[in-house]
Short mmCIF file of C-alpha atoms (C1' of nucleotides) in Angstrom, two decimals:
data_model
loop_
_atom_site.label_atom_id
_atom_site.label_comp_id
_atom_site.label_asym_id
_atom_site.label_seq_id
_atom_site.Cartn_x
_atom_site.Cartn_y
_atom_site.Cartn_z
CA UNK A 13 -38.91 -5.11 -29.38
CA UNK A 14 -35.61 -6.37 -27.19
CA UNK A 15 -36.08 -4.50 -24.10
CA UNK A 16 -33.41 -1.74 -23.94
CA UNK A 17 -30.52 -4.12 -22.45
CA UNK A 18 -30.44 -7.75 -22.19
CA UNK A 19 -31.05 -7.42 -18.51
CA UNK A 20 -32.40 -10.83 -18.94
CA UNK A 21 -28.85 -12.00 -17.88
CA UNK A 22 -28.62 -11.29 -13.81
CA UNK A 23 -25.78 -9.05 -12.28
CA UNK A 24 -23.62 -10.67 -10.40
CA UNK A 25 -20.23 -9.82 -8.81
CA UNK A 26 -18.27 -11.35 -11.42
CA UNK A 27 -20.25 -9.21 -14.48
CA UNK A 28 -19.59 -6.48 -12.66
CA UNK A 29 -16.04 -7.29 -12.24
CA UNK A 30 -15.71 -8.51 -15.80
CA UNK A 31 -17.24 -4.88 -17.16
CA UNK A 32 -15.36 -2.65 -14.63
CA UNK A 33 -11.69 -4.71 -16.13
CA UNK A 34 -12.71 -4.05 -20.18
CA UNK A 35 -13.44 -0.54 -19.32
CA UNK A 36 -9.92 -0.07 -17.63
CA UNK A 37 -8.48 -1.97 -20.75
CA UNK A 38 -9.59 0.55 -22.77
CA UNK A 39 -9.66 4.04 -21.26
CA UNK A 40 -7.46 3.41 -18.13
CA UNK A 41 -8.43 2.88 -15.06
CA UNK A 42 -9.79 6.49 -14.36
CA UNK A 43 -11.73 5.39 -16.87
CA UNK A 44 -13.52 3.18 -15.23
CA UNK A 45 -15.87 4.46 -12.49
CA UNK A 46 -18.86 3.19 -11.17
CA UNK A 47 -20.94 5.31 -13.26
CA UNK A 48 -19.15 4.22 -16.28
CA UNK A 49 -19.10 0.20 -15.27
CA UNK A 50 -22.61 0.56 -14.42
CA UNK A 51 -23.82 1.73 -17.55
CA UNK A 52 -21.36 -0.39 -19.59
CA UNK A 53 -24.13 -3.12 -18.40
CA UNK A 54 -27.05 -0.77 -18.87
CA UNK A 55 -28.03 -0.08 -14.90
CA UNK A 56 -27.54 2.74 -12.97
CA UNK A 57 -24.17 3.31 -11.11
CA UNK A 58 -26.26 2.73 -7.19
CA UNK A 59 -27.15 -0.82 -8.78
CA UNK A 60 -23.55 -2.09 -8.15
CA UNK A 61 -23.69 -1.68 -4.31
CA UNK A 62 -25.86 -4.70 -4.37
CA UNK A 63 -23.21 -7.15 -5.92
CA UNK A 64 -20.14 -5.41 -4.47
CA UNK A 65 -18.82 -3.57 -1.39
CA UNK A 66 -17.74 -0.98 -3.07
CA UNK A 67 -14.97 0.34 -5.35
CA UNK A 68 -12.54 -1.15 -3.57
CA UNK A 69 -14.40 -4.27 -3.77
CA UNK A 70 -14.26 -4.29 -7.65
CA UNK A 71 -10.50 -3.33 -7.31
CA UNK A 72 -9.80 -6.31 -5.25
CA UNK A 73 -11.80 -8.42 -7.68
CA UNK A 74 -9.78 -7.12 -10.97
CA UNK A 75 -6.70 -8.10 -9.69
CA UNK A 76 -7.65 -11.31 -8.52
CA UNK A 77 -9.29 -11.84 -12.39
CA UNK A 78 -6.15 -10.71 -13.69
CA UNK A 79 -4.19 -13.88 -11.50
CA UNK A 80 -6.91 -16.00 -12.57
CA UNK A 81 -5.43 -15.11 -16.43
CA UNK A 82 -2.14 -16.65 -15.38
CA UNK A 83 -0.74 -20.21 -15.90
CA UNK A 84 -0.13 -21.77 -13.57
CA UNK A 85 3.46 -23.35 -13.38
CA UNK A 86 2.61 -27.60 -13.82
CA UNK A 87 3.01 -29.14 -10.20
CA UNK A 88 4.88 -32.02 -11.41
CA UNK A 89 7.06 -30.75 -13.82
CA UNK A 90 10.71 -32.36 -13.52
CA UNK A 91 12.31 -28.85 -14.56
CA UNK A 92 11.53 -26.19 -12.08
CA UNK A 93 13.67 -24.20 -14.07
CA UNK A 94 11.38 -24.21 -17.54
CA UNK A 95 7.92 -23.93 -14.84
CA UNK A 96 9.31 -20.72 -13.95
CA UNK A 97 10.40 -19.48 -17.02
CA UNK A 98 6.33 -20.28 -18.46
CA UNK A 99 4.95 -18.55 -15.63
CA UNK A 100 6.90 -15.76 -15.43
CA UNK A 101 6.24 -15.21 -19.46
CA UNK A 102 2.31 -15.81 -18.80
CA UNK A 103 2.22 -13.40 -15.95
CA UNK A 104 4.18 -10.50 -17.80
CA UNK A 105 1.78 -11.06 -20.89
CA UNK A 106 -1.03 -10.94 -18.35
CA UNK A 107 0.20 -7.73 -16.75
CA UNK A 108 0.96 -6.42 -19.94
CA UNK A 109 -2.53 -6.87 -21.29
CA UNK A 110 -4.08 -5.32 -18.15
CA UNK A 111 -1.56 -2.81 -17.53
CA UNK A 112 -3.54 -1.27 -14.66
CA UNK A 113 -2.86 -4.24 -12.52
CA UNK A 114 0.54 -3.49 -11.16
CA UNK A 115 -0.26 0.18 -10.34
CA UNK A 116 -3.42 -2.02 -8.26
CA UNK A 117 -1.06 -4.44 -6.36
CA UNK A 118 0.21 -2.37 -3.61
CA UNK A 119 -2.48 -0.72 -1.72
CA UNK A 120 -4.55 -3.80 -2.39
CA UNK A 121 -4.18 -6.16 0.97
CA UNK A 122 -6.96 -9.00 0.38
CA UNK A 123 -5.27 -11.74 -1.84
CA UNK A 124 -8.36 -13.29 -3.94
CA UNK A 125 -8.99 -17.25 -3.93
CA UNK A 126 -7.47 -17.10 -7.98
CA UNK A 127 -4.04 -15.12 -6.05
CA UNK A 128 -3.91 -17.62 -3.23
CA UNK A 129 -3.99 -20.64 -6.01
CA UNK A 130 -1.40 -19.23 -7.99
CA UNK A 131 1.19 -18.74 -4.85
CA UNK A 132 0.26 -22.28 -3.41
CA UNK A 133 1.05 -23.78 -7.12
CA UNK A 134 4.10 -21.55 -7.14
CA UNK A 135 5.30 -23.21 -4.30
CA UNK A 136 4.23 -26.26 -5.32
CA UNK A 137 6.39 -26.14 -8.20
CA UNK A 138 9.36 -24.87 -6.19
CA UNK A 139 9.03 -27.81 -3.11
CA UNK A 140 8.78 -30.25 -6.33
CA UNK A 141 11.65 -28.94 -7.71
CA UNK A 142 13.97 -29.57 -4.14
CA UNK A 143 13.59 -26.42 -2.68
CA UNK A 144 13.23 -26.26 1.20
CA UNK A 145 10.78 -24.01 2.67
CA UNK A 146 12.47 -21.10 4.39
CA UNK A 147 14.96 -21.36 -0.09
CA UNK A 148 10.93 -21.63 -1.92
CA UNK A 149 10.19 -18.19 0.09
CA UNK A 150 13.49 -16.75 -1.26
CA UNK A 151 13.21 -17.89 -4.46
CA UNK A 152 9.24 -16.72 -4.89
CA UNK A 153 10.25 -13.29 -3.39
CA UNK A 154 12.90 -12.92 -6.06
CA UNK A 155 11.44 -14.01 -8.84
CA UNK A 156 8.08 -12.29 -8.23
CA UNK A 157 10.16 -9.10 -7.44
CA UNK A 158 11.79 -9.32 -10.65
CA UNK A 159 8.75 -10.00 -12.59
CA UNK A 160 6.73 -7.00 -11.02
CA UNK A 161 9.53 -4.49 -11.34
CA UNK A 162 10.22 -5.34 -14.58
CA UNK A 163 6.70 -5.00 -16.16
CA UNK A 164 6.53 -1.94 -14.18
CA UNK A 165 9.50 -0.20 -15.57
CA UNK A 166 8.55 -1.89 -19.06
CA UNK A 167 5.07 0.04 -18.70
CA UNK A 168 6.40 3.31 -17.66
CA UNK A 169 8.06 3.68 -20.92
CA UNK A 170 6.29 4.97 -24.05
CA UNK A 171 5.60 2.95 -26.68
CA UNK A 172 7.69 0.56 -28.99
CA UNK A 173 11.00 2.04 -28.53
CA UNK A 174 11.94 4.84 -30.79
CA UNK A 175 8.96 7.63 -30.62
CA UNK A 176 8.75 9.25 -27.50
CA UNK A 177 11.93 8.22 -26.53
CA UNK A 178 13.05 10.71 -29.21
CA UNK A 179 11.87 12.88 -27.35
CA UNK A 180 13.33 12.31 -23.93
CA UNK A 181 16.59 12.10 -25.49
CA UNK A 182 16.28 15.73 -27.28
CA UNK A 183 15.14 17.05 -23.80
CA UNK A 184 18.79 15.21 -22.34
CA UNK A 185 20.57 16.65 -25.14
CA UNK A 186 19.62 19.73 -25.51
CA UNK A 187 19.91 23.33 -23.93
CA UNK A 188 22.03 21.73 -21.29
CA UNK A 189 26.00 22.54 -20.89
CA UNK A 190 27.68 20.56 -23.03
CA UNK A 191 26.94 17.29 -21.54
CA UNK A 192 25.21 16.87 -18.15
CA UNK A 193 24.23 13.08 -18.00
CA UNK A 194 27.01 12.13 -20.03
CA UNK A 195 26.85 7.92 -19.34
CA UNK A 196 22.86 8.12 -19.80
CA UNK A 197 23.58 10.26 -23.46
CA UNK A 198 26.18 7.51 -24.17
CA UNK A 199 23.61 4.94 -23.55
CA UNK A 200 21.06 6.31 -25.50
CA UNK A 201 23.52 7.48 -28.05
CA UNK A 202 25.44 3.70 -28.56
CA UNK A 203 22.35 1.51 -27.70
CA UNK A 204 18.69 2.32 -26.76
CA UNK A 205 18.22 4.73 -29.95
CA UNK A 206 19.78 2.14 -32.33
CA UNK A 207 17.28 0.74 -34.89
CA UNK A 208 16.62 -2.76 -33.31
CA UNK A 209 16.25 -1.78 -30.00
CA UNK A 210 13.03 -3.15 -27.60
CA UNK A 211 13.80 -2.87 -23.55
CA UNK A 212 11.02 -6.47 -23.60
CA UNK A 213 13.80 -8.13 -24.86
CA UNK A 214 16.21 -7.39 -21.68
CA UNK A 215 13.45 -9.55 -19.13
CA UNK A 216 14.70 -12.87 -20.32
CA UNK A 217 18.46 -11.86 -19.65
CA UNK A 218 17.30 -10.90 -15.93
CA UNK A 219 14.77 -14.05 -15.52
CA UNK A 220 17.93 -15.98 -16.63
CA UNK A 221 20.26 -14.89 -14.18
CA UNK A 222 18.12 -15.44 -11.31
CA UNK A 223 16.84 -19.02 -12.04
CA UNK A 224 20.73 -19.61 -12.51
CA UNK A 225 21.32 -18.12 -8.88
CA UNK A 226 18.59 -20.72 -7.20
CA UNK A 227 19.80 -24.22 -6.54
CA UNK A 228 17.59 -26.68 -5.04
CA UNK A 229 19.02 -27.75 -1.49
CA UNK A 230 16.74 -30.93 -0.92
CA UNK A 231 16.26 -34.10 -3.16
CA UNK A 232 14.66 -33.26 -6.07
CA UNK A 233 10.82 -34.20 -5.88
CA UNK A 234 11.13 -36.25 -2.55
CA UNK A 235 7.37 -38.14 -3.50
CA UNK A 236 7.41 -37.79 -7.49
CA UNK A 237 7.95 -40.68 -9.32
CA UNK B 19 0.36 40.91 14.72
CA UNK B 20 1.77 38.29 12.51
CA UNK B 21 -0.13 37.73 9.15
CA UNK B 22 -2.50 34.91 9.12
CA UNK B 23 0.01 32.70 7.60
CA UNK B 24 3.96 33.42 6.62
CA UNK B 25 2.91 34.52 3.45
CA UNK B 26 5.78 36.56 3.47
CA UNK B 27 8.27 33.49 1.80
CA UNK B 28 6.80 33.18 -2.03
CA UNK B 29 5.12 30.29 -3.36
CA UNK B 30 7.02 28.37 -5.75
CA UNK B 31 7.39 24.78 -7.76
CA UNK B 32 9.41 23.68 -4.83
CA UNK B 33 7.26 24.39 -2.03
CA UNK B 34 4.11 23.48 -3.27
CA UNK B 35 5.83 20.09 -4.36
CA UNK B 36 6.96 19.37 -0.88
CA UNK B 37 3.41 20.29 0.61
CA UNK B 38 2.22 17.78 -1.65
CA UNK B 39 4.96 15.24 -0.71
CA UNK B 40 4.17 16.03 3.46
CA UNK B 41 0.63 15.21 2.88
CA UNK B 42 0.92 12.41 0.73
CA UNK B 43 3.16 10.92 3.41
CA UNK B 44 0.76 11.53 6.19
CA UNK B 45 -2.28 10.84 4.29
CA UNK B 46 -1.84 9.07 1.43
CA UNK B 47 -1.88 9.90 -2.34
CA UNK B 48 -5.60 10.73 -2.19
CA UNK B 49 -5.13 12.85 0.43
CA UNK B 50 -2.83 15.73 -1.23
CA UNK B 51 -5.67 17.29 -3.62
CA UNK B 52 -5.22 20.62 -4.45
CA UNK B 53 -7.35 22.17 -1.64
CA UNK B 54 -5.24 19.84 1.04
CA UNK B 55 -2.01 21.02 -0.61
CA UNK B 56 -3.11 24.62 -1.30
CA UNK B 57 -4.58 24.84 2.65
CA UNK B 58 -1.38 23.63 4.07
CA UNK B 59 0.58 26.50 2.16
CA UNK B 60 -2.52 28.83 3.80
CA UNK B 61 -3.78 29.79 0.06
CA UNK B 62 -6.42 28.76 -2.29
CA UNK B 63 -6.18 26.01 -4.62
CA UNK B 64 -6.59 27.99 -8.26
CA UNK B 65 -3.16 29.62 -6.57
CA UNK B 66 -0.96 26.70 -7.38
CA UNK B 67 -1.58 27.54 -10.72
CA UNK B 68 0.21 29.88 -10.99
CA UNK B 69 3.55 27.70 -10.34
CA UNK B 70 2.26 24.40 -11.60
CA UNK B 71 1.01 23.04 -14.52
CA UNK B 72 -1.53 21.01 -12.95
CA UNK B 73 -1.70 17.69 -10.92
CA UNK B 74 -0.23 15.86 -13.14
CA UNK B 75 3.06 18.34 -12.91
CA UNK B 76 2.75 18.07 -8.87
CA UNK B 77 3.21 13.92 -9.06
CA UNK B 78 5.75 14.16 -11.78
CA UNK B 79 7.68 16.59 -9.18
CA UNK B 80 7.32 14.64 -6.20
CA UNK B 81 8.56 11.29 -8.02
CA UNK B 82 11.38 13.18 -9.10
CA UNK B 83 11.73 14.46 -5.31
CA UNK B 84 11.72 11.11 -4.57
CA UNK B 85 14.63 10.26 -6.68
CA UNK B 86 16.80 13.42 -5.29
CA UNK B 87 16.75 11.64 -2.19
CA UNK B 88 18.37 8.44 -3.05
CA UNK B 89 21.80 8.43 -2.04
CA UNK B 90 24.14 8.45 -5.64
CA UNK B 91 26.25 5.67 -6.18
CA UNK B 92 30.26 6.86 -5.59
CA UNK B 93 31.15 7.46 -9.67
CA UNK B 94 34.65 6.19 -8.85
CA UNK B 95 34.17 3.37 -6.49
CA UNK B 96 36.31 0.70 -7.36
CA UNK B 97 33.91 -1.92 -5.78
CA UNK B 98 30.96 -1.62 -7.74
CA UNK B 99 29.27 -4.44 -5.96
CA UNK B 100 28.99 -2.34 -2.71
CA UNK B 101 28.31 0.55 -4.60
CA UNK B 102 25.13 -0.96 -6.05
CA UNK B 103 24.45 -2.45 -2.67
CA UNK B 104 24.80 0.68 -0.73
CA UNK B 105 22.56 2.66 -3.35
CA UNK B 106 19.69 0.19 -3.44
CA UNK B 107 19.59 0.21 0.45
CA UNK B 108 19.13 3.61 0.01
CA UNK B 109 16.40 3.81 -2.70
CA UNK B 110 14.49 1.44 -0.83
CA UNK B 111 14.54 4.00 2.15
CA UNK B 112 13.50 6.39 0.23
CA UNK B 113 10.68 4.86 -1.41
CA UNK B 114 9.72 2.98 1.74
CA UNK B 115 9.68 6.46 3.43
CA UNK B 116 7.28 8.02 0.58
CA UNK B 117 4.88 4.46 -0.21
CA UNK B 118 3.07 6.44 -2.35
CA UNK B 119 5.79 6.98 -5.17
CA UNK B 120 6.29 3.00 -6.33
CA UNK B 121 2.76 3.33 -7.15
CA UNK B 122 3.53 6.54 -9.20
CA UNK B 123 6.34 5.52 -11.12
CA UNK B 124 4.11 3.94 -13.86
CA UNK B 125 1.99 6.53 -15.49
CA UNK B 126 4.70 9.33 -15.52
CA UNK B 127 6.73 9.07 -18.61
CA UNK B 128 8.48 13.01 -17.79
CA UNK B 129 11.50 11.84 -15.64
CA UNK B 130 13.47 15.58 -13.90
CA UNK B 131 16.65 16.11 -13.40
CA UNK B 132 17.18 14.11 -10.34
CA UNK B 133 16.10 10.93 -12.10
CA UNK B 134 18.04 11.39 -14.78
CA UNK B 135 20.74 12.30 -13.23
CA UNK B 136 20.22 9.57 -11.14
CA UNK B 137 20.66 6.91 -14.00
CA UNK B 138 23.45 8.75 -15.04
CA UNK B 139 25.06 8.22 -11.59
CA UNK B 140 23.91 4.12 -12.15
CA UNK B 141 25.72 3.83 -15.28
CA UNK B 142 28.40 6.06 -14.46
CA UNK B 143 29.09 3.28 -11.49
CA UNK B 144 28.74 0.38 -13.52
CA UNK B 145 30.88 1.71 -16.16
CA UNK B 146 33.83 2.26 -13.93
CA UNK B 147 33.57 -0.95 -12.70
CA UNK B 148 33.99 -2.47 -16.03
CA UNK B 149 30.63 -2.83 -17.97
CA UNK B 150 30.27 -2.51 -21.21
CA UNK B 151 27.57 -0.35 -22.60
CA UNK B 152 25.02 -3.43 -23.55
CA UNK B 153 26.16 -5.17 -19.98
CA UNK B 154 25.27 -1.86 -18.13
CA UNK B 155 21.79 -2.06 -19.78
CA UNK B 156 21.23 -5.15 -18.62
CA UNK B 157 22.69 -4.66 -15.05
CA UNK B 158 20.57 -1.53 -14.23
CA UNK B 159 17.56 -3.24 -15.79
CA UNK B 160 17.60 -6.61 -13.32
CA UNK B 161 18.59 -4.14 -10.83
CA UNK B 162 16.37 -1.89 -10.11
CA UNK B 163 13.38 -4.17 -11.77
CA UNK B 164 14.28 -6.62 -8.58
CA UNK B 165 14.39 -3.09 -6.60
CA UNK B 166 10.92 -2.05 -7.17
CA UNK B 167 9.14 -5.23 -7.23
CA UNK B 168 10.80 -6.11 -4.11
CA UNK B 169 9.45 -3.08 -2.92
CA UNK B 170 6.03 -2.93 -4.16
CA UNK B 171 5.60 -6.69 -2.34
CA UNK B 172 6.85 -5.40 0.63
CA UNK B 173 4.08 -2.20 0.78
CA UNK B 174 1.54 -4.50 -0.70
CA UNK B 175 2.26 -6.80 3.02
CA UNK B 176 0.46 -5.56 5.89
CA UNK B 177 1.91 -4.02 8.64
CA UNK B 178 5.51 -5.65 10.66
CA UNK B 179 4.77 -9.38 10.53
CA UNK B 180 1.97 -10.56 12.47
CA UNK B 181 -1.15 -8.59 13.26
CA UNK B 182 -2.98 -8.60 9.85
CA UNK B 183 -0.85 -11.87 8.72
CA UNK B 184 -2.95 -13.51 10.99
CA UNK B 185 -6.23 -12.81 9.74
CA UNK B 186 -4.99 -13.61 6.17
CA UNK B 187 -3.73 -16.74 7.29
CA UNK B 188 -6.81 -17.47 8.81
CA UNK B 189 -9.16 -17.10 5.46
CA UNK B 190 -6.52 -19.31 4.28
CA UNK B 191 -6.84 -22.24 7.15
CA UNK B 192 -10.33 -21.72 7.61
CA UNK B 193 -14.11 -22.87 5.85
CA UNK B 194 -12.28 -24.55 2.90
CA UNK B 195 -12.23 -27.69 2.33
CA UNK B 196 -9.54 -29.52 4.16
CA UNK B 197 -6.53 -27.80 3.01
CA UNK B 198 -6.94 -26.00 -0.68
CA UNK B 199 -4.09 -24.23 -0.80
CA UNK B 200 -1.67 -26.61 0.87
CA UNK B 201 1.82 -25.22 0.02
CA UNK B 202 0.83 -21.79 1.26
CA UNK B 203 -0.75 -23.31 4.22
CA UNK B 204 3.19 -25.24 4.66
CA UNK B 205 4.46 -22.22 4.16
CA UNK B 206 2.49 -20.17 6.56
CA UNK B 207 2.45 -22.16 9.52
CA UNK B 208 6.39 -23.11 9.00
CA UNK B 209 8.16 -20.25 7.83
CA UNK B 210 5.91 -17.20 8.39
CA UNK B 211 4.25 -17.60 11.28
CA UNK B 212 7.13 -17.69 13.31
CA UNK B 213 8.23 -15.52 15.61
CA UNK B 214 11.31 -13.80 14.18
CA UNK B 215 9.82 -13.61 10.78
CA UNK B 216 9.89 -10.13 8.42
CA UNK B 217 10.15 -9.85 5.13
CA UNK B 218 11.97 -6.97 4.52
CA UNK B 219 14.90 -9.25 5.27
CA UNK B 220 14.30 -11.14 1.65
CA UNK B 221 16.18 -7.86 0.11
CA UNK B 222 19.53 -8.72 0.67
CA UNK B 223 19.25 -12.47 -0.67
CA UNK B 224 17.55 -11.30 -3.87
CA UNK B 225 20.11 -8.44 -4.25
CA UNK B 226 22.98 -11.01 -3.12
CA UNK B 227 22.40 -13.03 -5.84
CA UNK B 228 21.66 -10.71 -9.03
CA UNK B 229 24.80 -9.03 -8.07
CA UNK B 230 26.65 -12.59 -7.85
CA UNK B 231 25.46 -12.94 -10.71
CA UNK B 232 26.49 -10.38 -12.65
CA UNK B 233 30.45 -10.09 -14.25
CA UNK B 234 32.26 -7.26 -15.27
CA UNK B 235 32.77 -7.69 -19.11
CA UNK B 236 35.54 -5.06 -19.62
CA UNK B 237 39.58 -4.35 -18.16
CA UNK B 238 38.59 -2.93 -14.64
CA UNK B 239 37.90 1.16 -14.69
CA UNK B 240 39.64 2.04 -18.07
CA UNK B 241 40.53 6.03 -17.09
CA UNK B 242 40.48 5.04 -13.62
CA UNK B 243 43.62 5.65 -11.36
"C1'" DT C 13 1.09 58.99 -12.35
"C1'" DT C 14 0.07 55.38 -15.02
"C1'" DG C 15 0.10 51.19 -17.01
"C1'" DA C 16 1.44 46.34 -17.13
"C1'" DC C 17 2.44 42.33 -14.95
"C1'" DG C 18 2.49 38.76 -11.48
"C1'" DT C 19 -0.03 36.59 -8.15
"C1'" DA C 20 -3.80 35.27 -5.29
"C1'" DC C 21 -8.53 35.37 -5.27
"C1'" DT C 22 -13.84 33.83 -6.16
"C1'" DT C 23 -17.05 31.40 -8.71
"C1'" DA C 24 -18.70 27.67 -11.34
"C1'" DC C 25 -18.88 23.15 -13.96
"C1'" DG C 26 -18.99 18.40 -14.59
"C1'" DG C 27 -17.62 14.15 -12.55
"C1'" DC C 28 -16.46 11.23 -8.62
"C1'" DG C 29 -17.87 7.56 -4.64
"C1'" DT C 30 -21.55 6.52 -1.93
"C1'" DA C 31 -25.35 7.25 2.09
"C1'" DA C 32 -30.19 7.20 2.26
"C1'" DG C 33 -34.53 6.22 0.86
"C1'" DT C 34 -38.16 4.64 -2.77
"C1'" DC C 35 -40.47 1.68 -6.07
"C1'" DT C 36 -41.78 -2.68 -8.07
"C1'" DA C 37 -41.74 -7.40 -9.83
"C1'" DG C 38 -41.74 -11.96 -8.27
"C1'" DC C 39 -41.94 -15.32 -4.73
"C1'" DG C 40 -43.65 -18.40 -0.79
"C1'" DT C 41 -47.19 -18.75 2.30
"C1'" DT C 42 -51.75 -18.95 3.71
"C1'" DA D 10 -56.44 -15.87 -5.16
"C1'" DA D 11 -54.61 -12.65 -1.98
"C1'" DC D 12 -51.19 -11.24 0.94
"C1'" DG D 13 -46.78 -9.57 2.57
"C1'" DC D 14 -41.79 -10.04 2.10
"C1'" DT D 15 -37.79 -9.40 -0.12
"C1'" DA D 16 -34.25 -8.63 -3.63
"C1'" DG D 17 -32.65 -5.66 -6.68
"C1'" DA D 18 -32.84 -1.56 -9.47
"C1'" DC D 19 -34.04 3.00 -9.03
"C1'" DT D 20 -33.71 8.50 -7.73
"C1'" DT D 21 -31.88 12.00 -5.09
"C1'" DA D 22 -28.44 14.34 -2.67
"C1'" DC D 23 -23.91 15.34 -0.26
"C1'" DG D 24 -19.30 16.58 -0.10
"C1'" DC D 25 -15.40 15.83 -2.41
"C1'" DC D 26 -12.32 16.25 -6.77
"C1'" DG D 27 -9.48 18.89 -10.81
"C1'" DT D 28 -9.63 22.90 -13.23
"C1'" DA D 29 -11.61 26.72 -16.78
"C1'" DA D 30 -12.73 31.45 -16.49
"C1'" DG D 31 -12.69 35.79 -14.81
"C1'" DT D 32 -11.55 39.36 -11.01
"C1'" DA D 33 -8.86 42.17 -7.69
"C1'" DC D 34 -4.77 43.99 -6.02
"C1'" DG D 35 0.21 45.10 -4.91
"C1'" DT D 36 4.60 46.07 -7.03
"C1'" DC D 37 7.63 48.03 -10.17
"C1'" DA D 38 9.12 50.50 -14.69
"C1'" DA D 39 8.42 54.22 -17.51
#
DNA sequence: TTGACGTACTTACGGCGTAAGTCTAGCGTT
DNA sequence: AACGCTAGACTTACGCCGTAAGTACGTCAA
């Protein structure tokens, strides 16, 4: 007979990292205590404490595994504009996939070696591209603002578009006098409850009009070439 | 002698709300349970029962407390720009001054009245000040996405400037192998480090330039003056 | 006076993170 | 071969958590 579990392979940090992120995936991240991640990979929940500080420890760790998932924008590419525009759609995706991890970020104050890579090639990309140092910050600050607030608005909705949005609206237009709220009933009235409708499909319009904003203020890619 | 506690002003929505908000302020999210909120009101926890749905209800009340702070934007300013700035200086007060409600914004999908009437306010501005409908979408989406990022980055920093900067900074410099990382390092040591650095001043740059970026697409306040 | 209702109460359950201590299989040394 | 050490998984227990269920009591209407 197998024995019960495969406990053939060793715990480490990252299994335990790897198990705690899949059960968060699936039942939120509630769902996943250490109980729960510990007997995901057949051990007891004490077992963790000897891979891992902690729970906060195994936060720290899915967040940094969730930068790990993102591209990183090329150092050498000519067009900072299009590196940005990649990344930014890689890191939404990523975020979207794992929608735990923006809920994680604040609170969370000890960047992971897979976090600190992904700023240094963000900068990378930027310096590259002819920004100065004191613009790069700006820019990064922006864009990354953007991109967090953005998946975090997209996540608080429900789901596709119509649905529970229904729902909201009814509560907006109903049992109030006449209308309270009368630009947000227009809104929903003239544009959000129309068939097509999918709030994803404003983040390009925003991403747009802040990589329009930048300008590089050095010579482009001072040793490139 | 005066009852135990001034049980003499009723329990309500309201005040157990605000308990909840007091505590979360001093303590952090965590640290309003229902026994911490329930003992601050001098009453037992099954108590708040009776005016709440559950915890669930408490958060989705003190996120919409939240939002009752923020200053509205004018409905009939004629310069929308400063309207927009003026209200996102204040929103980022107000969630500055509660940390705990960025982090709470995903997750509740039951906005109150004071976030919707919020919006309302939002569009209402942008609307005046010449937007059309699908333009107003868009504006309020960069908006406050850049808004809350912005803001989540800023909890997610450490403390002023320096203090805790440092010891980040020094995982950075230190055991790795010459410089990994050697952007961030640039970064650190050039822009960062120094003296007069905070971050919080990145806000109006960011906000500068959506708003520059961002054109009126109608005549100027069509029932206005 | 009596009943109903609103409100605060006590008790209890299952689950949480983790401090503390125990057991055992496998290893390096003698 | 025998020993002792150690790493890693284990059990137990503590004080929290949110809340389901049931109880006690003060007020007000009939």
């Amino acid at each position: 007979m197998p024995d019960r579990r495969a406990s053939r392979v060793p715990l480490t940090r990252e299994r335990v990292v790897a198990a705690a992120m899949a059960l968060a995936d699936e039942k939120g991240q509630a769902g996943a205590s250490m109980r729960a991640i510990a007997a995901r990979l057949g051990v007891e929940a004490m077992s963790l404490y000897n891979h891992v500080a902690g729970r906060d420890d195994i936060l720290d760790g899915m967040v940094d595994a969730v930068f790990a998932e993102i591209e990183l924008p090329a150092p050498d590419d000519a067009d900072w504009k299009a590196a940005m525009r990649d990344r930014a759609a890689s890191a939404r995706a990523a975020l979207r996939r794992h929608p735990w991890a923006v809920g994680l970020m604040d609170s969370r104050g000890h960047p992971g070696p897979a976090t600190l890579r992904h700023h240094d090639a963000m900068l990378g990309a930027l310096r590259t591209g002819g920004f100065s140092i004191p613009l790069a910050a700006h820019a990064v600050s922006v864009i990354d603002s953007y991109l967090y607030g953005f998946v975090l608005q997209e996540l608080s909705m429900p789901l596709g578009a119509a649905g529970d949005l229904d729902e909201v609206a009814g509560d907006i237009l109903s049992g109030l006098p006449g209308d309270a709220y009368p630009h947000l009933t227009e809104m929903i009235n003239a544009h959000i409850m129309r068939p097509g409708y999918d709030y994803g499909r404003e983040f390009p319009f925003g991403l747009a009009l802040i990589l329009d904003g930048l300008t590089p203020d050095e010579d482009q890619g001072a040793p490139a070439r």
